[in-house]
Coordinates of C-alpha atoms and ligand atoms in Angstrom, one line a residue:
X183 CA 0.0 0.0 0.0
X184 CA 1.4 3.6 -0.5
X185 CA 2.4 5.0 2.2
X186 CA 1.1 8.2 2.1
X187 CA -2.8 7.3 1.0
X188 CA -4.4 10.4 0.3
X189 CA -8.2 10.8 1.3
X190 CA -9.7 12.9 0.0
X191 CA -10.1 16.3 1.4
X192 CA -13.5 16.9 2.5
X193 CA -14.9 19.5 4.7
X194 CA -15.1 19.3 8.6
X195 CA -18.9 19.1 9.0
X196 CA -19.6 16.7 12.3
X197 CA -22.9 16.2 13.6
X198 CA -23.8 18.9 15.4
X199 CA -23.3 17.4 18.4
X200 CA -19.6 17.5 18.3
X201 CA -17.9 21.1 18.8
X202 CA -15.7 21.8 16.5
X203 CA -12.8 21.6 19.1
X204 CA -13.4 18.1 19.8
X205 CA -12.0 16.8 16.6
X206 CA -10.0 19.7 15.6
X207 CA -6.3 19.9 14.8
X208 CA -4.7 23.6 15.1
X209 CA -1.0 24.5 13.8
X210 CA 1.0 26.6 16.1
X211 CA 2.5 29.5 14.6
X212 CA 5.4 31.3 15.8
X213 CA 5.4 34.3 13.5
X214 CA 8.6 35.8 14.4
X215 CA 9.9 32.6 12.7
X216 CA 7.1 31.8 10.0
X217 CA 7.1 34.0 6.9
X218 CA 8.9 37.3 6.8
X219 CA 6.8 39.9 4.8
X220 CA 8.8 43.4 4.9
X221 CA 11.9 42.0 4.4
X222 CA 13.8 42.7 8.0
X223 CA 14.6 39.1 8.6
X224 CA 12.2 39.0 11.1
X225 CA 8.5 37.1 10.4
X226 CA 5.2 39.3 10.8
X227 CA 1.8 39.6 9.9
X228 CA 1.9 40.4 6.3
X229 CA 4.4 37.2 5.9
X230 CA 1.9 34.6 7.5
X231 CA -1.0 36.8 5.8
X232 CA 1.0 35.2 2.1
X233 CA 1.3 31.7 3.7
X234 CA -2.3 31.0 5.0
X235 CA -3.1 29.3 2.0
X236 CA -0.3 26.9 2.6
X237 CA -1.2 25.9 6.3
X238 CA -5.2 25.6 4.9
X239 CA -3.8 23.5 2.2
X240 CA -2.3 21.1 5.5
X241 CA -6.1 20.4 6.1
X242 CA -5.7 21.7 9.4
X243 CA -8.8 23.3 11.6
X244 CA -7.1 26.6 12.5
X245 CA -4.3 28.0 13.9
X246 CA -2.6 29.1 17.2
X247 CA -0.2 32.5 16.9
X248 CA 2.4 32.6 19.7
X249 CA 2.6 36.5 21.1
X250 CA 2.8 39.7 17.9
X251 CA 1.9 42.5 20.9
X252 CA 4.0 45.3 21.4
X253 CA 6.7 43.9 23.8
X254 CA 10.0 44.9 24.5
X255 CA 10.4 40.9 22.8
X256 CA 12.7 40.3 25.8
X257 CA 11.0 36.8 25.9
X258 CA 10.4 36.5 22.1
X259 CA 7.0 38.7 22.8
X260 CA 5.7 36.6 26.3
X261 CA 6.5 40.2 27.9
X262 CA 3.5 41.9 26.7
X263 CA 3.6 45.7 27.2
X264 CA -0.1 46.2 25.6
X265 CA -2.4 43.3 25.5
X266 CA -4.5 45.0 22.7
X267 CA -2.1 46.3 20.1
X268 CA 0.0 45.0 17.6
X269 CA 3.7 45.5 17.4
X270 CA 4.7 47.1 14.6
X271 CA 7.7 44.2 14.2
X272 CA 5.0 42.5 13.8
X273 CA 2.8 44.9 11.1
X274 CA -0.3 46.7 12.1
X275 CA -3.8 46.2 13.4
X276 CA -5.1 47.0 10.0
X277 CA -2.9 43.9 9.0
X278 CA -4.1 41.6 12.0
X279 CA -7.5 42.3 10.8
X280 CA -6.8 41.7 7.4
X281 CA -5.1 38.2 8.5
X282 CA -8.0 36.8 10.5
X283 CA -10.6 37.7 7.2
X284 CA -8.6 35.3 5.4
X285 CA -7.9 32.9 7.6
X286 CA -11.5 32.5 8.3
X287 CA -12.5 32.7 4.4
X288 CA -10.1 30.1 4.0
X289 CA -12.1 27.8 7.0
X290 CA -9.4 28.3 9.2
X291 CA -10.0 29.3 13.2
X292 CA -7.2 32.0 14.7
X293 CA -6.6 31.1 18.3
X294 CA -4.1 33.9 20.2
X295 CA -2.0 33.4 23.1
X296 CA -2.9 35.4 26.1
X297 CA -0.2 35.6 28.8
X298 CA -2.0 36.3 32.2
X299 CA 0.6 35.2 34.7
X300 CA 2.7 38.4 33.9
X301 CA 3.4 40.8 31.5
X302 CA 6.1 43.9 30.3
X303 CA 8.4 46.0 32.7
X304 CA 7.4 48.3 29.9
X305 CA 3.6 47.6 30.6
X306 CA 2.1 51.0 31.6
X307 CA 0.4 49.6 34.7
X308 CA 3.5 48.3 35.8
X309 CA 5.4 51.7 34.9
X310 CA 2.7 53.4 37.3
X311 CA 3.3 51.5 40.3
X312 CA 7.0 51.5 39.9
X313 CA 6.3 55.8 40.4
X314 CA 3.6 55.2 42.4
X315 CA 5.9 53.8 45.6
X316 CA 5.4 51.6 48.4
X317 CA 2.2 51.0 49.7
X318 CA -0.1 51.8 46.5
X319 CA -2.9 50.7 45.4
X320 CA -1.1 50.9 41.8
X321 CA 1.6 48.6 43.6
X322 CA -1.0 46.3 44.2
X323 CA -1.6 45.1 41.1
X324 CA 1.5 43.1 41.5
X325 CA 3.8 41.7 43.7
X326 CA 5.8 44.2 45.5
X327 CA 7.0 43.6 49.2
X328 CA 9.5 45.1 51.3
X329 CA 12.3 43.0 51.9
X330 CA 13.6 40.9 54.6
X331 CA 15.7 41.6 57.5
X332 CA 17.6 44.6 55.8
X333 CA 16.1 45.6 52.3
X334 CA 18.4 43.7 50.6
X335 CA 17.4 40.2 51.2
X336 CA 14.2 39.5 49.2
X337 CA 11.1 38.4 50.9
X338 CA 11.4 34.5 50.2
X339 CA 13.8 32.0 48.2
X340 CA 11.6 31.6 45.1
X341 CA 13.4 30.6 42.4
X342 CA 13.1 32.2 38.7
X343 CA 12.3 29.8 35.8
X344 CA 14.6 31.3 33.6
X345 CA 17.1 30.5 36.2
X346 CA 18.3 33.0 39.5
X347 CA 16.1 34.5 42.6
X348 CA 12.6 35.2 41.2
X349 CA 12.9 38.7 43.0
X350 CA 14.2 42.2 41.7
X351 CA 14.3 45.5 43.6
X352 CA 11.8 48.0 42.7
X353 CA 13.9 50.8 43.3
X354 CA 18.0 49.8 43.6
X355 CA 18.8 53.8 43.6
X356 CA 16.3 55.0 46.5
X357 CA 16.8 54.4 50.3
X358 CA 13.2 54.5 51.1
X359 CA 12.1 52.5 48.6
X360 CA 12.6 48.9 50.0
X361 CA 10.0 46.9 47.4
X362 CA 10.7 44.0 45.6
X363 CA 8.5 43.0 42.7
X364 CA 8.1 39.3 42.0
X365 CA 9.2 37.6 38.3
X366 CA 9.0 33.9 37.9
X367 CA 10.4 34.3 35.0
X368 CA 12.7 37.3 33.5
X369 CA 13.2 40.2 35.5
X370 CA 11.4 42.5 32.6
X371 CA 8.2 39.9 33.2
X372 CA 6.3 41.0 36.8
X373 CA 4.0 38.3 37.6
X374 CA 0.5 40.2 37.8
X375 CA -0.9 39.6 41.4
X376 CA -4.6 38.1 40.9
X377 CA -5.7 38.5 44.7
X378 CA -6.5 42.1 43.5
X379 CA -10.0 41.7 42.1
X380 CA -8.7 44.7 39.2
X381 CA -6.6 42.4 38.0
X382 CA -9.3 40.2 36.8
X383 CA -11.5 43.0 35.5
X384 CA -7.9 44.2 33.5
X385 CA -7.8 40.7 31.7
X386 CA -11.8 40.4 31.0
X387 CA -11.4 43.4 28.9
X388 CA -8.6 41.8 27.4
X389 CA -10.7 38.4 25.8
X390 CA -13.7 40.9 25.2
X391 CA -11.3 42.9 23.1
X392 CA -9.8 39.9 20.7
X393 CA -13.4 37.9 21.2
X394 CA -14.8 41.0 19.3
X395 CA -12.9 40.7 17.1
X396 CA -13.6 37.5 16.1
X397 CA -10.5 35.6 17.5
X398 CA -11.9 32.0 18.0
X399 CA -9.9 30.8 21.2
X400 CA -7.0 31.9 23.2
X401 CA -3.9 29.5 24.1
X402 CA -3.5 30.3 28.3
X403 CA 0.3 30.4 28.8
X404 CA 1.3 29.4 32.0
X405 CA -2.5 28.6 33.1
X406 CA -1.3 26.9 36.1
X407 CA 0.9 29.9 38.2
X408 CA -2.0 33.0 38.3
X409 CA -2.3 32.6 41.8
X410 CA 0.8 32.8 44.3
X411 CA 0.3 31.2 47.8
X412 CA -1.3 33.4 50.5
X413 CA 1.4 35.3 52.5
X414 CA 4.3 34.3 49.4
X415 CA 5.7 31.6 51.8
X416 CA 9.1 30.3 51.3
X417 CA 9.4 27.1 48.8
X418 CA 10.0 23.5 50.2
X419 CA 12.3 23.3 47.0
X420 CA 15.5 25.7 46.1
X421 CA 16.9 23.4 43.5
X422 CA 16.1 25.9 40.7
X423 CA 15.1 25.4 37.3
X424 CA 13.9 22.2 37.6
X425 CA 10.7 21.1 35.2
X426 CA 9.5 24.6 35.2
X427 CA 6.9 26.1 38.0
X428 CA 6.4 22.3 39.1
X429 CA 9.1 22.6 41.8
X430 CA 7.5 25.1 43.7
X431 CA 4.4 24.4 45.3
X432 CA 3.8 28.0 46.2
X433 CA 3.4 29.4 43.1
X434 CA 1.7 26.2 41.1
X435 CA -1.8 24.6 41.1
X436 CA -3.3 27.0 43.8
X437 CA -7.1 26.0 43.8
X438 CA -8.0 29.9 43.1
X439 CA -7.0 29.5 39.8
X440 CA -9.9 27.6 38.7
X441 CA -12.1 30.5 39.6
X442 CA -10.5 32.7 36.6
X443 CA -11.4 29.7 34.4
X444 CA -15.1 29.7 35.1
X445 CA -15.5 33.1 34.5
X446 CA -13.5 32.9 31.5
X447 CA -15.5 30.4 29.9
X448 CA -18.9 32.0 30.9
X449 CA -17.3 34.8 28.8
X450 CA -16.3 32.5 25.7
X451 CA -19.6 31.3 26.1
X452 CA -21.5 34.7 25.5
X453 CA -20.4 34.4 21.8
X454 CA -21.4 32.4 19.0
X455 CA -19.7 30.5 18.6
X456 CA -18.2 29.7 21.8
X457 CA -14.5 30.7 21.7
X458 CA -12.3 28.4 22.8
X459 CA -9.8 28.2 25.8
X460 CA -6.5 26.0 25.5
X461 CA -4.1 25.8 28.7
X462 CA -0.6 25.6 29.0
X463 CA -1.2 23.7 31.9
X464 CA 2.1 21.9 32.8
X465 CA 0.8 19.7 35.3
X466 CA 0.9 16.1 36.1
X467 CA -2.6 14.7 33.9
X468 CA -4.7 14.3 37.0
X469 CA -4.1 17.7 38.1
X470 CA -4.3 19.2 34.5
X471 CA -7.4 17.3 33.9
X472 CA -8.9 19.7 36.8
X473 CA -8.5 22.8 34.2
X474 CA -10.7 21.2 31.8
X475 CA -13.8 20.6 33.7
X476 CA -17.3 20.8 32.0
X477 CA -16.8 24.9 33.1
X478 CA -13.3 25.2 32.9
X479 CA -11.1 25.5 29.6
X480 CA -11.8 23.0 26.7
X481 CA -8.7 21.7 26.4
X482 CA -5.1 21.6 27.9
X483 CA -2.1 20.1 26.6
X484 CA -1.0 16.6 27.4
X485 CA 2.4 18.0 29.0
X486 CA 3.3 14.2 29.2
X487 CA 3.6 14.0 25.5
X488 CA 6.1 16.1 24.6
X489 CA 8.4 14.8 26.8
X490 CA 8.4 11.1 25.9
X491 CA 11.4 9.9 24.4
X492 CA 11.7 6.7 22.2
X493 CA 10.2 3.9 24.9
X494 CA 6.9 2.4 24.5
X495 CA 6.7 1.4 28.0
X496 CA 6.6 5.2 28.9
X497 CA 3.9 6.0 26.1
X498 CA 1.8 3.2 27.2
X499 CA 1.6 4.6 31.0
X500 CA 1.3 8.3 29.9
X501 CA -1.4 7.4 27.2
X502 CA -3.5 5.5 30.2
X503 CA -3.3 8.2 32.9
X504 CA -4.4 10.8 30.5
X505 CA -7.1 8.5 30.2
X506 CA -8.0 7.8 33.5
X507 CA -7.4 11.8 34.3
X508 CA -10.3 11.8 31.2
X509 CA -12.7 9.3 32.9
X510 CA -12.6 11.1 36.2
X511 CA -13.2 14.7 35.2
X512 CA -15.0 14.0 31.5
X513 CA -11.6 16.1 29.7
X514 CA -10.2 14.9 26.5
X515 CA -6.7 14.8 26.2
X516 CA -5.1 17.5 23.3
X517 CA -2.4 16.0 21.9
X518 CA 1.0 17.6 21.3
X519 CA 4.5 16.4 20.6
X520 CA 6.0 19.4 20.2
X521 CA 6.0 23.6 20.1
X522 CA 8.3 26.3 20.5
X523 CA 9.5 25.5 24.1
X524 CA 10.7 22.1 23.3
X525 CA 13.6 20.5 21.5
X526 CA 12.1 19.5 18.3
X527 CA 11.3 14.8 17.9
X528 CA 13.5 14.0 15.2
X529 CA 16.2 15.0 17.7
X530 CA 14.3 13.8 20.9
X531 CA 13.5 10.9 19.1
X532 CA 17.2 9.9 18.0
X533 CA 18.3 12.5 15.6
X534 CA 19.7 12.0 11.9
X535 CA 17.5 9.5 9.6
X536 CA 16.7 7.0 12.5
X537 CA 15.0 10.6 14.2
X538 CA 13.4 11.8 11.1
X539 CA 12.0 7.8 10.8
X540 CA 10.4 8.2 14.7
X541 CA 9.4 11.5 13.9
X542 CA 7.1 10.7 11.1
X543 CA 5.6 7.8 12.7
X544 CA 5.2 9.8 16.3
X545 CA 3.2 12.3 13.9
X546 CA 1.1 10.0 12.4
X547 CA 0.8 8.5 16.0
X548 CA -0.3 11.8 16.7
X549 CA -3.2 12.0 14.8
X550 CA -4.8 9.5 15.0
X551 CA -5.5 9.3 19.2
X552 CA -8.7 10.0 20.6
X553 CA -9.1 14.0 21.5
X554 CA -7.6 17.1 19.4
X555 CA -4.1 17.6 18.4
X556 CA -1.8 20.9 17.7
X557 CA 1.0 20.7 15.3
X558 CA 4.1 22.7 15.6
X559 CA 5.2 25.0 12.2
X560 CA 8.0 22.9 10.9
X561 CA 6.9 19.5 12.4
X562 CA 5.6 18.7 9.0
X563 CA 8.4 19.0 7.3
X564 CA 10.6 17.1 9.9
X565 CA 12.6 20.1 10.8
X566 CA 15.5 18.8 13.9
X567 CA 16.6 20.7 16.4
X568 CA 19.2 23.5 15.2
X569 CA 22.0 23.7 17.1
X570 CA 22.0 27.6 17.1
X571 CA 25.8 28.8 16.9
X572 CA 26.5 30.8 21.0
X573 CA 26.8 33.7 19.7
X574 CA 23.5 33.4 18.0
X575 CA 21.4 32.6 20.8
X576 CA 18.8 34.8 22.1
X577 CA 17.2 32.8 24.5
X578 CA 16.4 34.5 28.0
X579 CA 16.7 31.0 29.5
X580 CA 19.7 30.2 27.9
X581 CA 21.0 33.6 29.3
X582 CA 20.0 32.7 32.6
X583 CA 18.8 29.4 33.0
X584 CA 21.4 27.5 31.0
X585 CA 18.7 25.4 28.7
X586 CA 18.2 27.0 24.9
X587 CA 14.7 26.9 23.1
X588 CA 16.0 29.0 20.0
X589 CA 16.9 25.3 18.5
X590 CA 13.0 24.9 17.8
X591 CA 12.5 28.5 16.6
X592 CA 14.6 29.1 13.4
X593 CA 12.9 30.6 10.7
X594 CA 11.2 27.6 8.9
X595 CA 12.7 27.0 5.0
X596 CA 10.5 27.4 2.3
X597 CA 12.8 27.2 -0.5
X598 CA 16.0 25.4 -1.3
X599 CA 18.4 28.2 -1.9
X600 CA 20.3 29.2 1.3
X601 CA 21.7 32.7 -0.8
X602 CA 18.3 33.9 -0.3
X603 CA 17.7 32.8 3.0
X604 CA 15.1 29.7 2.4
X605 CA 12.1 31.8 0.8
X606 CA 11.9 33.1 4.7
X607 CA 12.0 36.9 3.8
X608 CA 9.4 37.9 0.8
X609 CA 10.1 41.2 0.6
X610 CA 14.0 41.2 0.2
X611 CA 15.4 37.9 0.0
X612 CA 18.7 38.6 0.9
X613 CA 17.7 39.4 4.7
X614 CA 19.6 38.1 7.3
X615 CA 16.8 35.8 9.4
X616 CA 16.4 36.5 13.0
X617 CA 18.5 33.2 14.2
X618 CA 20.7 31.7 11.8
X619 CA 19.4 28.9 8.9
X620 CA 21.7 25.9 9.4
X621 CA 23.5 23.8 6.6
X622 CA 21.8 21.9 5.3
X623 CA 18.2 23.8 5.9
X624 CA 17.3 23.3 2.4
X625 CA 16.8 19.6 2.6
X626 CA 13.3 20.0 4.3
X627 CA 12.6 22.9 2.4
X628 CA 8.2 23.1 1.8
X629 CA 9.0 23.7 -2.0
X630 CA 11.5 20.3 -2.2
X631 CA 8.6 18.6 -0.2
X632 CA 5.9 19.5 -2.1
X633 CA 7.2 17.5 -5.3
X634 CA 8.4 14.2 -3.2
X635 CA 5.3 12.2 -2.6
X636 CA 6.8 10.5 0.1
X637 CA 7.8 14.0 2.2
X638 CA 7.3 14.0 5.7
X639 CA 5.2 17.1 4.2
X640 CA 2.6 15.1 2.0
X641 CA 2.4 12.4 5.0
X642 CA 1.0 15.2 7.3
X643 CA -1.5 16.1 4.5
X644 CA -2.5 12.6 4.0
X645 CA -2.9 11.8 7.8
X646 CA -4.8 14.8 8.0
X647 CA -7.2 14.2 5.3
X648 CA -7.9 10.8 6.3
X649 CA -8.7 11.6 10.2
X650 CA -11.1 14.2 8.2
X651 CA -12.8 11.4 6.3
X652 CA -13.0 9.0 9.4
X653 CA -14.2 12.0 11.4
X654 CA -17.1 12.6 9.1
X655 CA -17.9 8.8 8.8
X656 CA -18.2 8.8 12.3
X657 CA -15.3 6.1 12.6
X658 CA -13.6 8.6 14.7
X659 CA -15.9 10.1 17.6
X660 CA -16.1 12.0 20.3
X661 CA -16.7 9.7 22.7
X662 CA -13.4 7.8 22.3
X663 CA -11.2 6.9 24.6
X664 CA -7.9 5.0 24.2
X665 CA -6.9 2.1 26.1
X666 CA -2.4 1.7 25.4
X667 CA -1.1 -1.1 25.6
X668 CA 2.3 -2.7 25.0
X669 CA 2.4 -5.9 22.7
X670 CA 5.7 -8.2 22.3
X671 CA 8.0 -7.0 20.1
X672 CA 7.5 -3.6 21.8
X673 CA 4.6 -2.5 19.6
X674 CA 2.7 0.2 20.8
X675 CA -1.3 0.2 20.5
X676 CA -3.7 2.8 21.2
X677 CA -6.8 1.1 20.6
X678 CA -9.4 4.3 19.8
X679 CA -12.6 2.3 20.0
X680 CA -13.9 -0.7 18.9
X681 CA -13.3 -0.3 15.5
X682 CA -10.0 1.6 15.1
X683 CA -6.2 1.3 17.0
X684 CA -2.6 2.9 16.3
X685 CA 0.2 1.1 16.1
X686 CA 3.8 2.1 16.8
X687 CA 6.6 -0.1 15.8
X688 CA 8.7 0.7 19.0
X689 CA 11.2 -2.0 19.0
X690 CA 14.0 -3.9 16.3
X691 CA 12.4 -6.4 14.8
X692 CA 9.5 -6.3 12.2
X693 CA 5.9 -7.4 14.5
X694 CA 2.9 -8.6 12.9
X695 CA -0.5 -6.6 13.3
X696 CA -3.1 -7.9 15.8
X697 CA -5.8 -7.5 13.6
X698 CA -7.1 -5.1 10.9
X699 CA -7.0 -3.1 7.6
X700 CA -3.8 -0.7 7.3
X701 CA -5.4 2.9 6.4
X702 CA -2.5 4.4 6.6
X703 CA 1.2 4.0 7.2
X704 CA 4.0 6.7 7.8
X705 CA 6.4 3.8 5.6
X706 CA 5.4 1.6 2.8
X707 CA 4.4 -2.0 4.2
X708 CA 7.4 -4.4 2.7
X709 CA 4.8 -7.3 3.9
X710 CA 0.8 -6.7 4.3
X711 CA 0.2 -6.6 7.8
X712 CA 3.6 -6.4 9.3
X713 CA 5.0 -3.1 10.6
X714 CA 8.9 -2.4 10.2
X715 CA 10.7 -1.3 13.2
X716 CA 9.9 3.0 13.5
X717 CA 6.9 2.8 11.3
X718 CA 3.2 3.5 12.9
X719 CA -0.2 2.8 11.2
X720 CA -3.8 3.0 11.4
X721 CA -5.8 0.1 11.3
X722 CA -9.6 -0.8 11.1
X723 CA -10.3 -4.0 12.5
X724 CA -11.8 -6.6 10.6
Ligands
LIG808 C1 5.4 29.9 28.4 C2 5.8 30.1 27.0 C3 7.3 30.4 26.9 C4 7.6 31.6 27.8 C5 7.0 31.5 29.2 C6 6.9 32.8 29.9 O1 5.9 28.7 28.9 O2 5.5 29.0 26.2 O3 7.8 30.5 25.7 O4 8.9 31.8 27.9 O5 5.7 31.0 29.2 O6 5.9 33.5 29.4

């Protein structure tokens, strides 16, 4: 059978008792890295506005745009320094506006990333309590407290995520200013203090803003850290950057959290239709289940996914406590393997050919589990991590925290000419890109892909077409659930229901299928109904 079997594209009408969410699959777009439209090496607005058609032509459901706000982009643009704006590294409103017309005319949802955990030193609320001094009510939007013993020890030992204290002085110049301010993350990133009821109001007009718009959904980044324990105790845990927030129970998973969920959903639920609320909710499943209660969020990532390495074992247990985390609280798992945080699966996965191999059949994997799925920009075309020259890097965390995530962010290759830097820059071809293209870039370029039938690229498109068919002939539902298990020879199953499973080759010999029809396979099938080691398929039983 070919390998990559093409369904036929159809469109994504369900019976109407499915929301469109449930069998959706969104592509996450970093812009600064997608499509550069003026020509400054940087991407924007006007350059994903020119690629649209390309990501509708996937056969995806919509897509999810990382931060374009006017930031100080200390953090890549998760330091917001106006929530409603657009900065112009990015392009204009007018342009935004323009973007989400066609994205919708082209049947494609726009989901934004909201960052409510913290935003700009820059932010003009921030700016105000900074001049407004100790005590304020302008202070107390955030978290400034005096410090300990003498002013310069600050008030506990929470530790940053980008690495160092998670405390900076308000004021280093003034003797009667003894304030610190409070940063999980960079010091240009004050964590917003959500005790203070204004706080919420601030970030309700916020969603009504975009939600006018028509913005379908908004991606919740750190979902999990709003809410900071009462009184800012010290942390049972100094160890650092260890698995981001998860080390400190202070500052993680406080029940108050939810509350902001409820009331965001009521709000997503005034519109027609319903926007949509995805959380980066980097929780263990049972806990990140919680955030996706029948008034909570919709969705939330399966965190455990994207941190799996080659090992079916470790698939199997992560697949079945998402699905007991999905029994218990009635939330589907969203499916991810990758975005812009994490080191790319052909390298997690083993690197070189044997990487690119896992990759493709992870994807496929992917796609065809029970619950909705987000692809990565570049993850279709197989794109490994970059090993991004030092002087190169940009990374706040790799500044301070010693781990890089500008190895998942380099602008994606569209052509195969490295002289004009991969088709990345439409307005002047001969820009420099924001990170440096690697050797070798051209290889996965979309335009080499597009005529190899094989291409990890035409794979995504098949997979993608054919979960559309299945979807609309109702082999695919959304009252799946999948059980994993681990057959000999170290194939992987997920079986979806009682018609459909996945299979992962996970091991080094060739295994035989259990049962069933091979749909679709991310390699050729040497021998009907065997699967060669790092190949994955889709099977209807008999
Ligand atoms: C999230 C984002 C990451 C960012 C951090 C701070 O984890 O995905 O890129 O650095 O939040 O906003």
């Amino acid at each position: 059978m070919s390998p990559v079997q093409s369904g036929t594209v159809e469109e994504n009408t369900l019976t109407p008792d499915v929301q469109w969410w449930q069998s959706a699959v969104i592509y996450q777009v970093y812009p600064r890295s997608f499509a550069d439209g003026d020509g400054d090496g940087v991407g924007d607005l006007a350059g994903l506005t020119a690629r649209l058609p390309y990501i509708a032509s996937l056969g995806v459901d919509g897509i999810w745009m990382t931060p374009f706000q006017p930031s100080p982009q200390l953090d890549q643009g998760y330091d917001v320094s106006d929530y409603c704006g657009v900065d112009p590294l990015f392009g204009t409103m007018d342009q935004f506006d323009a973007l989400l017309e066609l994205a919708h005319s082209l049947g494609l949802r726009v989901l934004l990333d909201v960052v409510p955990n913290h935003c700009s030193s820059e932010h003009p609320l921030f700016q105000a309590a900074l001049a407004a001094g100790p005590g304020s009510p302008e202070r107390d939007m955030f978290h400034f407290v005096p410090g300990t013993a003498d002013r310069d020890v600050p008030p506990n030992n929470w530790q940053s995520v980008f690495g160092g204290r998670a405390w900076s002085r308000a004021n280093p110049e003034s003797a009667m200013d003894k304030d610190w301010y409070l940063h999980l993350f960079s010091a240009g990133q004050p964590d917003w203090n959500w005790r203070n009821p204004a706080v919420g109001d601030y970030f309700d007009g916020v969603l009504r803003f975009w939600f006018d718009k028509g913005v379908d959904g908004l991606r919740i980044d750190v979902a999990h850290a709003l809410f900071k324990a009462e009184g800012l105790p010290d942390s049972p845990f100094t160890g650092g950057v260890v698995d981001g927030l998860r080390s400190n129970p202070q500052v993680s998973d406080q029940e108050e959290v939810h509350e902001v969920y409820r009331r965001w959903r009521t709000l997503a639920e005034k519109y027609e239709p319903h926007r949509l609320l995805v959380g980066e909710v980097n929780l263990e499943p049972a806990r990140a289940a919680r955030y996706t209660r029948a008034d909570e969020m919709q969705q939330a990532f399966a965190f455990a996914f994207v941190k799996l390495g080659w090992d079916p074992a470790a698939w199997a247990a992560a697949g079945n406590e998402l699905e007991a985390a999905r029994r218990l609280h009635g939330a589907t798992p969203t499916w991810a393997l990758e975005n812009h945080d994490i080191v790319r699966s052909v390298t997690r996965f083993g690197g070189g050919e044997l990487g690119a191999l896992r990759a493709r059949a992870a994807l496929v994997a992917l796609l065809g589990l029970p619950g909705p799925a987000y692809l990565y920009q570049g993850q279709e075309l197989g794109l490994p991590e970059v090993d991004v020259p030092l002087e190169a890097r940009v990374d706040p965390m790799w500044a301070r925290g010693g781990v890089c995530r500008d190895g998942a962010r380099v602008p994606l290759p569209w052509t195969d000419d490295p002289a004009l830097n991969h088709g990345f820059s439409l307005a002047d071809p001969a820009a420099e890109p924001w990170l440096p293209q690697p050797d070798g870039w051209g290889t996965h370029a979309v335009e080499r892909q597009q005529q190899e039938p094989e291409s990890a690229l035409n794979l995504t498109k098949a997979a993608l077409a054919m979960r559309r068919h299945l979807w609309k002939n109702e082999v695919f539902t959304a009252a799946d659930g999948g059980k994993w298990q681990v057959e000999s020879g170290n194939l992987l199953i997920c079986e979806r229901n009682a018609h459909f499973y996945v299979a992962v080759a996970m091991g080094t010999e060739p295994v035989k299928l259990p049962t069933g029809t091979v749909l679709l396979s991310a390699e050729p099938l040497s021998e009907a109904g065997w699967l060669h080691p790092n190949n994955a398929a889709w099977v209807l039983k008999g």
